[in-house]
Amino acid sequence: QYLALVLSGLIFFGGLAVLGSRWLPGAVGGLFARKVSAEVKGQIWSLNWPALGTQVCERVSVLSDNLIVACLLGTARVVPFFLTQRLVSVSAGVTSLVGHSAWAGFAELRAQGRQELFNRRLVELTRLVSILGAALLAPVLAYNEGFVSLWVGSHLYGGRALTLAAGGVAFGSGVLQLWRNVLVGTGEVRQMVVIEAAHATVNLAGSLAFTWWLGLPGAVLGTLLAMGLTQAWYYPILLQRNYGIRTYELISAVLAPLGAGIAYSAAAAWLALQFPITTWVDLLGRLALSVLLFLAAAFFVLLSHAEREELVRHVRVTLGSGGGA
């Protein structure tokens, strides 16, 4: 499996390199021909230790849950703990990709001094990421038990509480990943070290306590608690302090899709109870249809007329002009 992953990566990124060299002629040579001043090198180097610190804290938060479950509940319980979150994690990975791909554009706007456009785009993208997260996670939370049952058997399903907690973490991670990448990409990583350390500490302590108290869902509840007590309120403050983005605009861009996603997931869960999943075709069909219906409804309900026109324009430009977009 890893050999297939490596080979496919070589083909994919090799193809991107060929296309990129055609779309941006001279870019590769410019990377080596252009000299960087010592001052710029020093500024970049000064970010290394803060960036390393935030990455270590993030790894502690992400990788500690399986160890906690194994130590407190036994190694056998790690299997349902991991498998129950698998589909949720895949959905979260899709929303996180938006933040990973958008930071360079925000860094360019920041460097050009186009602050008003920077702020407007970040609010718009926050809303779109929230909508995408809700669209993917709402049906996943409803049909996750059916997915695990078809995949490995119902005896390895970790329970609805674990599914809901994992869904909350996944939704929050998509939005926070966007904000985190914007802050890091514009050189504000030093201001994140303290809150990332606090997040890792609360996460570790909360996961230990909740797992000992509640069992399997406890490790994820600790992560959700840490996210709410640290990053969820501090990142908007950092964004307002550094860029002048109003906090309430960012929060409102998240809450409306979140509320719609909760209601939609509840309706899908009721439908799943009335008509249980029986086959893979049934499961995949319901997931795909649910996602498309939510996205269609969100396009008309959660986006303003101006935002809809802007989104359609971006899609047309991207499809029409290839790499130039």
Tab-separated table of C-alpha atoms in Angstrom:
chain	number	residue	atom	x	y	z
A	1	GLN	CA	0.000	0.000	0.000
A	2	TYR	CA	2.793	2.425	0.812
A	3	LEU	CA	4.634	1.508	-2.388
A	4	ALA	CA	1.471	2.351	-4.340
A	5	LEU	CA	1.230	5.629	-2.430
A	6	VAL	CA	4.836	6.539	-3.262
A	7	LEU	CA	4.467	5.679	-6.952
A	8	SER	CA	1.203	7.577	-7.330
A	9	GLY	CA	2.769	10.563	-5.572
A	10	LEU	CA	5.716	10.555	-7.962
A	11	ILE	CA	3.387	10.503	-10.948
A	12	PHE	CA	1.055	13.160	-9.580
A	13	PHE	CA	3.666	15.651	-8.390
A	14	GLY	CA	5.832	14.991	-11.439
A	15	GLY	CA	2.866	15.901	-13.605
A	16	LEU	CA	2.310	19.049	-11.564
A	17	ALA	CA	5.958	20.009	-12.052
A	18	VAL	CA	5.653	19.633	-15.830
A	19	LEU	CA	2.435	21.662	-15.978
A	20	GLY	CA	3.822	24.265	-13.600
A	21	SER	CA	6.921	24.775	-15.729
A	22	ARG	CA	4.650	25.455	-18.708
A	23	TRP	CA	2.306	27.796	-16.848
A	24	LEU	CA	5.152	29.677	-15.130
A	25	PRO	CA	8.139	29.663	-17.495
A	26	GLY	CA	11.386	30.581	-15.826
A	27	ALA	CA	10.081	29.978	-12.309
A	28	VAL	CA	12.391	27.033	-11.591
A	29	GLY	CA	15.480	28.878	-12.764
A	30	GLY	CA	14.444	31.929	-10.801
A	31	LEU	CA	14.483	29.949	-7.578
A	32	PHE	CA	18.244	29.460	-7.887
A	33	ALA	CA	19.211	32.642	-9.733
A	34	ARG	CA	17.595	35.102	-7.345
A	35	LYS	CA	19.731	36.043	-4.356
A	36	VAL	CA	18.102	36.462	-0.957
A	37	SER	CA	19.456	39.114	1.373
A	38	ALA	CA	20.931	38.204	4.734
A	39	GLU	CA	18.212	40.225	6.466
A	40	VAL	CA	15.452	38.191	4.841
A	41	LYS	CA	17.251	34.935	5.641
A	42	GLY	CA	17.560	36.034	9.256
A	43	GLN	CA	13.859	36.862	9.466
A	44	ILE	CA	12.926	33.457	8.074
A	45	TRP	CA	15.392	31.646	10.323
A	46	SER	CA	13.970	33.380	13.395
A	47	LEU	CA	10.642	31.638	12.756
A	48	ASN	CA	12.142	28.134	12.923
A	49	TRP	CA	11.977	27.566	16.674
A	50	PRO	CA	8.453	28.984	17.137
A	51	ALA	CA	7.265	26.888	14.184
A	52	LEU	CA	8.911	23.789	15.647
A	53	GLY	CA	7.286	24.453	19.015
A	54	THR	CA	3.792	24.743	17.527
A	55	GLN	CA	4.311	21.579	15.477
A	56	VAL	CA	5.440	19.592	18.518
A	57	CYS	CA	2.382	20.754	20.472
A	58	GLU	CA	0.123	19.826	17.573
A	59	ARG	CA	1.664	16.356	17.308
A	60	VAL	CA	1.207	15.788	21.041
A	61	SER	CA	-2.462	16.721	20.730
A	62	VAL	CA	-3.092	14.512	17.704
A	63	LEU	CA	-1.072	11.424	18.589
A	64	SER	CA	-1.723	11.128	22.314
A	65	ASP	CA	-5.319	9.851	22.128
A	66	ASN	CA	-4.480	6.317	20.965
A	67	LEU	CA	-1.833	5.990	23.672
A	68	ILE	CA	-4.234	7.189	26.356
A	69	VAL	CA	-6.921	4.723	25.270
A	70	ALA	CA	-4.381	1.884	25.220
A	71	CYS	CA	-3.017	2.720	28.672
A	72	LEU	CA	-6.354	3.265	30.431
A	73	LEU	CA	-8.724	0.944	28.573
A	74	GLY	CA	-6.430	-1.668	27.050
A	75	THR	CA	-4.827	-2.044	23.636
A	76	ALA	CA	-7.820	-3.910	22.212
A	77	ARG	CA	-10.008	-0.811	22.640
A	78	VAL	CA	-7.757	1.171	20.311
A	79	VAL	CA	-9.212	-0.753	17.352
A	80	PRO	CA	-12.839	0.460	17.660
A	81	PHE	CA	-11.553	3.872	18.771
A	82	PHE	CA	-9.578	4.256	15.541
A	83	LEU	CA	-12.032	2.603	13.129
A	84	THR	CA	-15.024	4.589	14.360
A	85	GLN	CA	-13.225	7.845	13.566
A	86	ARG	CA	-11.856	6.775	10.186
A	87	LEU	CA	-14.608	8.137	7.930
A	88	VAL	CA	-14.829	11.300	10.031
A	89	SER	CA	-11.066	11.805	9.683
A	90	VAL	CA	-11.258	11.498	5.909
A	91	SER	CA	-13.932	14.201	5.798
A	92	ALA	CA	-11.854	16.432	8.061
A	93	GLY	CA	-8.854	15.956	5.792
A	94	VAL	CA	-10.780	17.382	2.841
A	95	THR	CA	-11.634	20.619	4.659
A	96	SER	CA	-8.084	20.946	5.993
A	97	LEU	CA	-6.767	20.911	2.424
A	98	VAL	CA	-8.423	24.289	1.830
A	99	GLY	CA	-6.354	25.897	4.552
A	100	HIS	CA	-3.180	24.229	3.326
A	101	SER	CA	-3.708	25.516	-0.216
A	102	ALA	CA	-4.915	29.053	0.570
A	103	TRP	CA	-2.190	30.397	2.852
A	104	ALA	CA	0.117	31.449	-0.010
A	105	GLY	CA	-2.578	33.620	-1.536
A	106	PHE	CA	-3.209	35.324	1.796
A	107	ALA	CA	0.521	35.870	2.286
A	108	GLU	CA	0.707	37.533	-1.129
A	109	LEU	CA	-2.245	39.832	-0.369
A	110	ARG	CA	-0.625	40.731	2.944
A	111	ALA	CA	2.711	41.513	1.289
A	112	GLN	CA	0.992	43.681	-1.309
A	113	GLY	CA	-0.800	45.679	1.392
A	114	ARG	CA	-4.280	44.750	0.125
A	115	GLN	CA	-5.655	44.438	3.630
A	116	GLU	CA	-9.319	45.043	2.862
A	117	LEU	CA	-9.363	42.287	0.245
A	118	PHE	CA	-7.359	40.045	2.619
A	119	ASN	CA	-9.986	40.459	5.344
A	120	ARG	CA	-12.930	39.961	3.023
A	121	ARG	CA	-11.446	36.832	1.487
A	122	LEU	CA	-10.685	35.299	4.881
A	123	VAL	CA	-14.278	35.763	6.072
A	124	GLU	CA	-15.590	34.344	2.786
A	125	LEU	CA	-13.277	31.355	2.909
A	126	THR	CA	-14.129	30.740	6.575
A	127	ARG	CA	-17.789	30.533	5.597
A	128	LEU	CA	-17.067	28.238	2.650
A	129	VAL	CA	-14.881	25.926	4.749
A	130	SER	CA	-17.615	25.765	7.400
A	131	ILE	CA	-20.222	24.945	4.755
A	132	LEU	CA	-18.002	22.263	3.235
A	133	GLY	CA	-17.275	20.790	6.659
A	134	ALA	CA	-20.953	20.678	7.579
A	135	ALA	CA	-21.873	19.177	4.197
A	136	LEU	CA	-19.339	16.367	4.562
A	137	LEU	CA	-19.732	15.673	8.268
A	138	ALA	CA	-23.516	15.853	8.665
A	139	PRO	CA	-24.245	12.674	6.654
A	140	VAL	CA	-21.069	10.996	7.901
A	141	LEU	CA	-22.197	11.340	11.514
A	142	ALA	CA	-25.598	9.957	10.603
A	143	TYR	CA	-24.344	6.950	8.628
A	144	ASN	CA	-21.065	6.209	10.394
A	145	GLU	CA	-22.466	3.222	12.284
A	146	GLY	CA	-23.635	1.691	9.011
A	147	PHE	CA	-20.225	2.334	7.473
A	148	VAL	CA	-18.315	0.646	10.297
A	149	SER	CA	-20.761	-2.279	10.324
A	150	LEU	CA	-20.302	-2.891	6.608
A	151	TRP	CA	-16.537	-2.430	6.812
A	152	VAL	CA	-15.457	-4.458	9.857
A	153	GLY	CA	-18.629	-5.421	11.711
A	154	SER	CA	-20.906	-3.700	14.203
A	155	HIS	CA	-18.972	-5.160	17.168
A	156	LEU	CA	-16.116	-2.744	16.371
A	157	TYR	CA	-18.292	0.373	16.341
A	158	GLY	CA	-17.198	2.691	19.163
A	159	GLY	CA	-20.611	4.251	19.789
A	160	ARG	CA	-22.574	7.367	18.863
A	161	ALA	CA	-20.955	9.524	21.559
A	162	LEU	CA	-17.516	8.883	20.072
A	163	THR	CA	-18.831	9.628	16.579
A	164	LEU	CA	-20.403	12.942	17.628
A	165	ALA	CA	-17.308	14.039	19.563
A	166	ALA	CA	-15.075	13.181	16.607
A	167	GLY	CA	-17.399	15.129	14.319
A	168	GLY	CA	-17.130	18.209	16.531
A	169	VAL	CA	-13.344	18.004	16.491
A	170	ALA	CA	-13.288	17.492	12.725
A	171	PHE	CA	-15.511	20.502	12.027
A	172	GLY	CA	-13.502	22.759	14.303
A	173	SER	CA	-10.194	21.519	12.912
A	174	GLY	CA	-11.108	22.523	9.359
A	175	VAL	CA	-11.794	26.136	10.338
A	176	LEU	CA	-8.898	26.386	12.785
A	177	GLN	CA	-6.509	24.908	10.229
A	178	LEU	CA	-7.407	27.718	7.844
A	179	TRP	CA	-6.829	30.401	10.488
A	180	ARG	CA	-3.624	28.727	11.698
A	181	ASN	CA	-2.135	28.533	8.206
A	182	VAL	CA	-2.946	32.182	7.519
A	183	LEU	CA	-1.204	33.246	10.735
A	184	VAL	CA	1.826	31.046	10.083
A	185	GLY	CA	2.020	32.015	6.410
A	186	THR	CA	2.116	35.720	7.241
A	187	GLY	CA	4.851	35.294	9.862
A	188	GLU	CA	2.807	35.507	13.068
A	189	VAL	CA	3.784	32.070	14.374
A	190	ARG	CA	5.522	33.487	17.480
A	191	GLN	CA	2.183	34.660	18.844
A	192	MET	CA	0.799	31.119	18.608
A	193	VAL	CA	3.352	29.250	20.704
A	194	VAL	CA	1.784	29.937	24.103
A	195	ILE	CA	-1.762	29.050	23.060
A	196	GLU	CA	-0.571	25.898	21.262
A	197	ALA	CA	1.268	24.807	24.413
A	198	ALA	CA	-1.880	25.504	26.455
A	199	HIS	CA	-3.950	23.518	23.955
A	200	ALA	CA	-1.626	20.520	24.172
A	201	THR	CA	-1.627	20.646	27.989
A	202	VAL	CA	-5.417	20.905	28.329
A	203	ASN	CA	-5.864	18.267	25.647
A	204	LEU	CA	-3.606	15.785	27.404
A	205	ALA	CA	-5.075	16.406	30.864
A	206	GLY	CA	-8.679	16.451	29.619
A	207	SER	CA	-8.266	13.293	27.561
A	208	LEU	CA	-6.796	11.434	30.532
A	209	ALA	CA	-9.559	12.554	32.878
A	210	PHE	CA	-12.460	11.990	30.482
A	211	THR	CA	-11.180	8.608	29.315
A	212	TRP	CA	-10.854	7.424	32.906
A	213	TRP	CA	-14.362	8.750	33.646
A	214	LEU	CA	-16.360	8.111	30.439
A	215	GLY	CA	-14.404	5.481	28.580
A	216	LEU	CA	-13.846	5.458	24.821
A	217	PRO	CA	-15.339	8.886	23.893
A	218	GLY	CA	-13.328	10.585	26.635
A	219	ALA	CA	-10.109	10.990	24.669
A	220	VAL	CA	-11.866	12.875	21.873
A	221	LEU	CA	-13.929	14.919	24.337
A	222	GLY	CA	-10.653	16.087	25.866
A	223	THR	CA	-9.517	17.281	22.446
A	224	LEU	CA	-12.835	19.049	21.876
A	225	LEU	CA	-12.624	20.722	25.272
A	226	ALA	CA	-9.059	21.893	24.639
A	227	MET	CA	-10.064	23.296	21.260
A	228	GLY	CA	-12.917	25.286	22.792
A	229	LEU	CA	-10.884	26.612	25.724
A	230	THR	CA	-7.852	27.718	23.703
A	231	GLN	CA	-7.726	27.964	19.921
A	232	ALA	CA	-11.399	28.616	19.161
A	233	TRP	CA	-11.432	31.992	20.922
A	234	TYR	CA	-7.751	32.986	20.707
A	235	TYR	CA	-7.252	32.656	16.947
A	236	PRO	CA	-10.044	35.158	16.131
A	237	ILE	CA	-8.454	37.572	18.616
A	238	LEU	CA	-5.077	37.181	16.901
A	239	LEU	CA	-6.665	37.733	13.503
A	240	GLN	CA	-8.382	40.894	14.714
A	241	ARG	CA	-5.230	42.176	16.418
A	242	ASN	CA	-2.955	41.597	13.435
A	243	TYR	CA	-5.249	42.260	10.489
A	244	GLY	CA	-8.234	44.186	11.843
A	245	ILE	CA	-10.757	41.465	11.001
A	246	ARG	CA	-13.829	41.799	13.212
A	247	THR	CA	-14.172	38.779	15.463
A	248	TYR	CA	-17.947	38.626	15.172
A	249	GLU	CA	-17.664	38.339	11.362
A	250	LEU	CA	-15.494	35.250	11.665
A	251	ILE	CA	-17.687	33.699	14.357
A	252	SER	CA	-20.914	34.331	12.432
A	253	ALA	CA	-19.319	32.800	9.324
A	254	VAL	CA	-18.863	29.586	11.342
A	255	LEU	CA	-22.062	29.448	13.417
A	256	ALA	CA	-24.638	29.583	10.611
A	257	PRO	CA	-23.218	26.560	8.700
A	258	LEU	CA	-22.670	24.738	12.013
A	259	GLY	CA	-26.304	25.180	13.039
A	260	ALA	CA	-27.531	24.073	9.616
A	261	GLY	CA	-25.216	21.062	9.736
A	262	ILE	CA	-26.500	19.963	13.161
A	263	ALA	CA	-30.126	20.137	12.014
A	264	TYR	CA	-29.313	18.349	8.763
A	265	SER	CA	-27.368	15.610	10.552
A	266	ALA	CA	-30.260	15.026	12.961
A	267	ALA	CA	-32.660	14.602	10.030
A	268	ALA	CA	-30.255	12.215	8.292
A	269	ALA	CA	-29.820	10.222	11.526
A	270	TRP	CA	-33.590	9.838	11.856
A	271	LEU	CA	-33.722	8.611	8.263
A	272	ALA	CA	-30.915	6.140	8.978
A	273	LEU	CA	-32.874	4.730	11.916
A	274	GLN	CA	-36.020	4.336	9.836
A	275	PHE	CA	-34.202	2.814	6.865
A	276	PRO	CA	-30.974	1.088	8.006
A	277	ILE	CA	-27.982	0.790	5.684
A	278	THR	CA	-27.791	-2.639	4.038
A	279	THR	CA	-25.253	-2.428	1.182
A	280	TRP	CA	-22.236	-0.375	0.096
A	281	VAL	CA	-24.176	1.008	-2.857
A	282	ASP	CA	-26.904	2.161	-0.491
A	283	LEU	CA	-24.368	3.810	1.815
A	284	LEU	CA	-22.398	5.575	-0.915
A	285	GLY	CA	-25.565	6.738	-2.627
A	286	ARG	CA	-26.964	8.259	0.553
A	287	LEU	CA	-23.674	9.954	1.427
A	288	ALA	CA	-23.269	11.467	-2.031
A	289	LEU	CA	-26.894	12.597	-2.270
A	290	SER	CA	-26.834	14.084	1.240
A	291	VAL	CA	-23.676	16.084	0.544
A	292	LEU	CA	-25.008	17.432	-2.752
A	293	LEU	CA	-28.369	18.400	-1.249
A	294	PHE	CA	-26.728	20.255	1.626
A	295	LEU	CA	-24.341	22.107	-0.688
A	296	ALA	CA	-27.198	23.105	-2.983
A	297	ALA	CA	-29.291	24.358	-0.060
A	298	ALA	CA	-26.315	26.184	1.474
A	299	PHE	CA	-25.571	27.906	-1.844
A	300	PHE	CA	-28.968	29.601	-1.808
A	301	VAL	CA	-29.574	29.952	1.944
A	302	LEU	CA	-26.197	30.529	3.622
A	303	LEU	CA	-24.532	32.636	0.920
A	304	SER	CA	-25.599	36.149	-0.003
A	305	HIS	CA	-26.404	37.100	-3.581
A	306	ALA	CA	-23.031	38.829	-3.940
A	307	GLU	CA	-21.192	35.799	-2.537
A	308	ARG	CA	-23.006	33.470	-4.926
A	309	GLU	CA	-22.056	35.620	-7.904
A	310	GLU	CA	-18.460	35.822	-6.699
A	311	LEU	CA	-18.228	32.056	-6.241
A	312	VAL	CA	-19.696	31.342	-9.676
A	313	ARG	CA	-17.305	33.839	-11.234
A	314	HIS	CA	-14.295	32.179	-9.565
A	315	VAL	CA	-15.387	28.750	-10.769
A	316	ARG	CA	-15.851	29.984	-14.342
A	317	VAL	CA	-12.472	31.721	-14.357
A	318	THR	CA	-10.726	28.657	-12.967
A	319	LEU	CA	-12.329	26.262	-15.446
A	320	GLY	CA	-11.869	28.627	-18.357
A	321	SER	CA	-8.251	29.731	-18.024
A	322	GLY	CA	-6.445	26.707	-16.575
A	323	GLY	CA	-3.227	27.495	-14.744
A	324	GLY	CA	-3.570	31.220	-15.336
A	325	ALA	CA	-6.374	31.287	-12.775
